Amino acid sequence: THSVQLPGAHGKSSGGQAEFVGPLARAAVAVGVSAVFIETHEEPVRAPSDGPNMVPLDEMGGLLRTLIEIDRLVKQ
């Protein structure tokens, strides 16, 4: 999620483009990356920090399942 961070975009705090977390994570796993760092929160807008970079918790399960599927295909 730090790859989508926009330092200083919100004045004193960082902004981010969370919509790109999934595509970047899928691309990383597709080229053989073994681990990803993804921040999540039940309500990213209420997170104490890095909210604009977070995947909502209710979306994490689907994203992780997709990443596991891609990983299995790549390693065949």
PDB file of C-alpha atoms in Angstrom:
ATOM      1  CA  THR A   1       0.000   0.000   0.000  1.00  0.00           C
ATOM      2  CA  HIS A   2       2.931   2.363   0.345  1.00  0.00           C
ATOM      3  CA  SER A   3       3.347   2.182  -3.426  1.00  0.00           C
ATOM      4  CA  VAL A   4       0.055   4.089  -3.788  1.00  0.00           C
ATOM      5  CA  GLN A   5       0.865   6.670  -1.106  1.00  0.00           C
ATOM      6  CA  LEU A   6       0.909  10.351  -2.060  1.00  0.00           C
ATOM      7  CA  PRO A   7       3.100  12.053   0.576  1.00  0.00           C
ATOM      8  CA  GLY A   8       1.768  15.439   1.614  1.00  0.00           C
ATOM      9  CA  ALA A   9      -1.302  15.201  -0.606  1.00  0.00           C
ATOM     10  CA  HIS A  10      -3.572  16.180   2.279  1.00  0.00           C
ATOM     11  CA  GLY A  11      -1.440  18.977   3.663  1.00  0.00           C
ATOM     12  CA  LYS A  12       0.004  17.598   6.895  1.00  0.00           C
ATOM     13  CA  SER A  13      -0.854  14.000   6.069  1.00  0.00           C
ATOM     14  CA  SER A  14      -0.381  11.691   3.137  1.00  0.00           C
ATOM     15  CA  GLY A  15      -3.024  10.892   0.609  1.00  0.00           C
ATOM     16  CA  GLY A  16      -3.237   7.820  -1.528  1.00  0.00           C
ATOM     17  CA  GLN A  17      -4.841   5.992  -4.396  1.00  0.00           C
ATOM     18  CA  ALA A  18      -6.232   2.835  -2.819  1.00  0.00           C
ATOM     19  CA  GLU A  19      -7.926   1.879  -6.097  1.00  0.00           C
ATOM     20  CA  PHE A  20      -4.501   0.817  -7.388  1.00  0.00           C
ATOM     21  CA  VAL A  21      -3.645  -1.547  -4.499  1.00  0.00           C
ATOM     22  CA  GLY A  22      -5.397  -4.538  -6.086  1.00  0.00           C
ATOM     23  CA  PRO A  23      -3.975  -4.107  -9.593  1.00  0.00           C
ATOM     24  CA  LEU A  24      -0.437  -3.569  -8.266  1.00  0.00           C
ATOM     25  CA  ALA A  25      -0.682  -6.552  -5.914  1.00  0.00           C
ATOM     26  CA  ARG A  26      -2.005  -8.789  -8.721  1.00  0.00           C
ATOM     27  CA  ALA A  27       0.782  -7.645 -11.047  1.00  0.00           C
ATOM     28  CA  ALA A  28       3.424  -8.235  -8.375  1.00  0.00           C
ATOM     29  CA  VAL A  29       2.231 -11.773  -7.656  1.00  0.00           C
ATOM     30  CA  ALA A  30       1.958 -12.484 -11.398  1.00  0.00           C
ATOM     31  CA  VAL A  31       5.666 -11.766 -11.852  1.00  0.00           C
ATOM     32  CA  GLY A  32       6.647 -13.998  -8.938  1.00  0.00           C
ATOM     33  CA  VAL A  33       6.701 -11.779  -5.863  1.00  0.00           C
ATOM     34  CA  SER A  34       6.334 -14.023  -2.811  1.00  0.00           C
ATOM     35  CA  ALA A  35       4.796 -11.541  -0.377  1.00  0.00           C
ATOM     36  CA  VAL A  36       2.743  -8.370  -0.432  1.00  0.00           C
ATOM     37  CA  PHE A  37       2.187  -5.692   2.219  1.00  0.00           C
ATOM     38  CA  ILE A  38      -1.403  -4.474   2.231  1.00  0.00           C
ATOM     39  CA  GLU A  39      -2.870  -2.270   4.921  1.00  0.00           C
ATOM     40  CA  THR A  40      -6.532  -2.738   5.787  1.00  0.00           C
ATOM     41  CA  HIS A  41      -9.116  -1.282   8.125  1.00  0.00           C
ATOM     42  CA  GLU A  42     -12.845  -1.727   8.690  1.00  0.00           C
ATOM     43  CA  GLU A  43     -13.320   1.944   7.794  1.00  0.00           C
ATOM     44  CA  PRO A  44     -10.239   3.363   6.050  1.00  0.00           C
ATOM     45  CA  VAL A  45     -11.576   6.926   6.299  1.00  0.00           C
ATOM     46  CA  ARG A  46     -11.539   6.546  10.108  1.00  0.00           C
ATOM     47  CA  ALA A  47      -8.108   4.889  10.315  1.00  0.00           C
ATOM     48  CA  PRO A  48      -5.594   6.737  12.514  1.00  0.00           C
ATOM     49  CA  SER A  49      -3.083   6.771   9.663  1.00  0.00           C
ATOM     50  CA  ASP A  50      -2.672   5.691   6.037  1.00  0.00           C
ATOM     51  CA  GLY A  51      -6.434   5.447   5.441  1.00  0.00           C
ATOM     52  CA  PRO A  52      -6.213   6.642   1.816  1.00  0.00           C
ATOM     53  CA  ASN A  53      -3.847   3.729   1.085  1.00  0.00           C
ATOM     54  CA  MET A  54      -5.942   1.000   2.688  1.00  0.00           C
ATOM     55  CA  VAL A  55      -8.139  -1.709   1.280  1.00  0.00           C
ATOM     56  CA  PRO A  56     -11.430  -1.935   3.186  1.00  0.00           C
ATOM     57  CA  LEU A  57     -11.471  -5.032   5.392  1.00  0.00           C
ATOM     58  CA  ASP A  58     -14.571  -6.407   3.679  1.00  0.00           C
ATOM     59  CA  GLU A  59     -12.672  -6.457   0.353  1.00  0.00           C
ATOM     60  CA  MET A  60      -9.530  -8.181   1.651  1.00  0.00           C
ATOM     61  CA  GLY A  61     -10.862 -11.735   1.470  1.00  0.00           C
ATOM     62  CA  GLY A  62     -11.629 -11.475  -2.234  1.00  0.00           C
ATOM     63  CA  LEU A  63      -8.315  -9.816  -3.003  1.00  0.00           C
ATOM     64  CA  LEU A  64      -6.358 -12.430  -1.053  1.00  0.00           C
ATOM     65  CA  ARG A  65      -8.208 -15.281  -2.789  1.00  0.00           C
ATOM     66  CA  THR A  66      -7.358 -13.735  -6.158  1.00  0.00           C
ATOM     67  CA  LEU A  67      -3.697 -13.319  -5.194  1.00  0.00           C
ATOM     68  CA  ILE A  68      -3.517 -16.952  -4.066  1.00  0.00           C
ATOM     69  CA  GLU A  69      -5.049 -18.103  -7.375  1.00  0.00           C
ATOM     70  CA  ILE A  70      -2.541 -16.061  -9.371  1.00  0.00           C
ATOM     71  CA  ASP A  71       0.319 -17.380  -7.234  1.00  0.00           C
ATOM     72  CA  ARG A  72      -0.748 -20.979  -7.852  1.00  0.00           C
ATOM     73  CA  LEU A  73      -0.943 -20.406 -11.612  1.00  0.00           C
ATOM     74  CA  VAL A  74       2.477 -18.761 -11.722  1.00  0.00           C
ATOM     75  CA  LYS A  75       4.088 -21.590  -9.765  1.00  0.00           C
ATOM     76  CA  GLN A  76       2.679 -24.402 -11.939  1.00  0.00           C
TER      77      GLN A  76
END
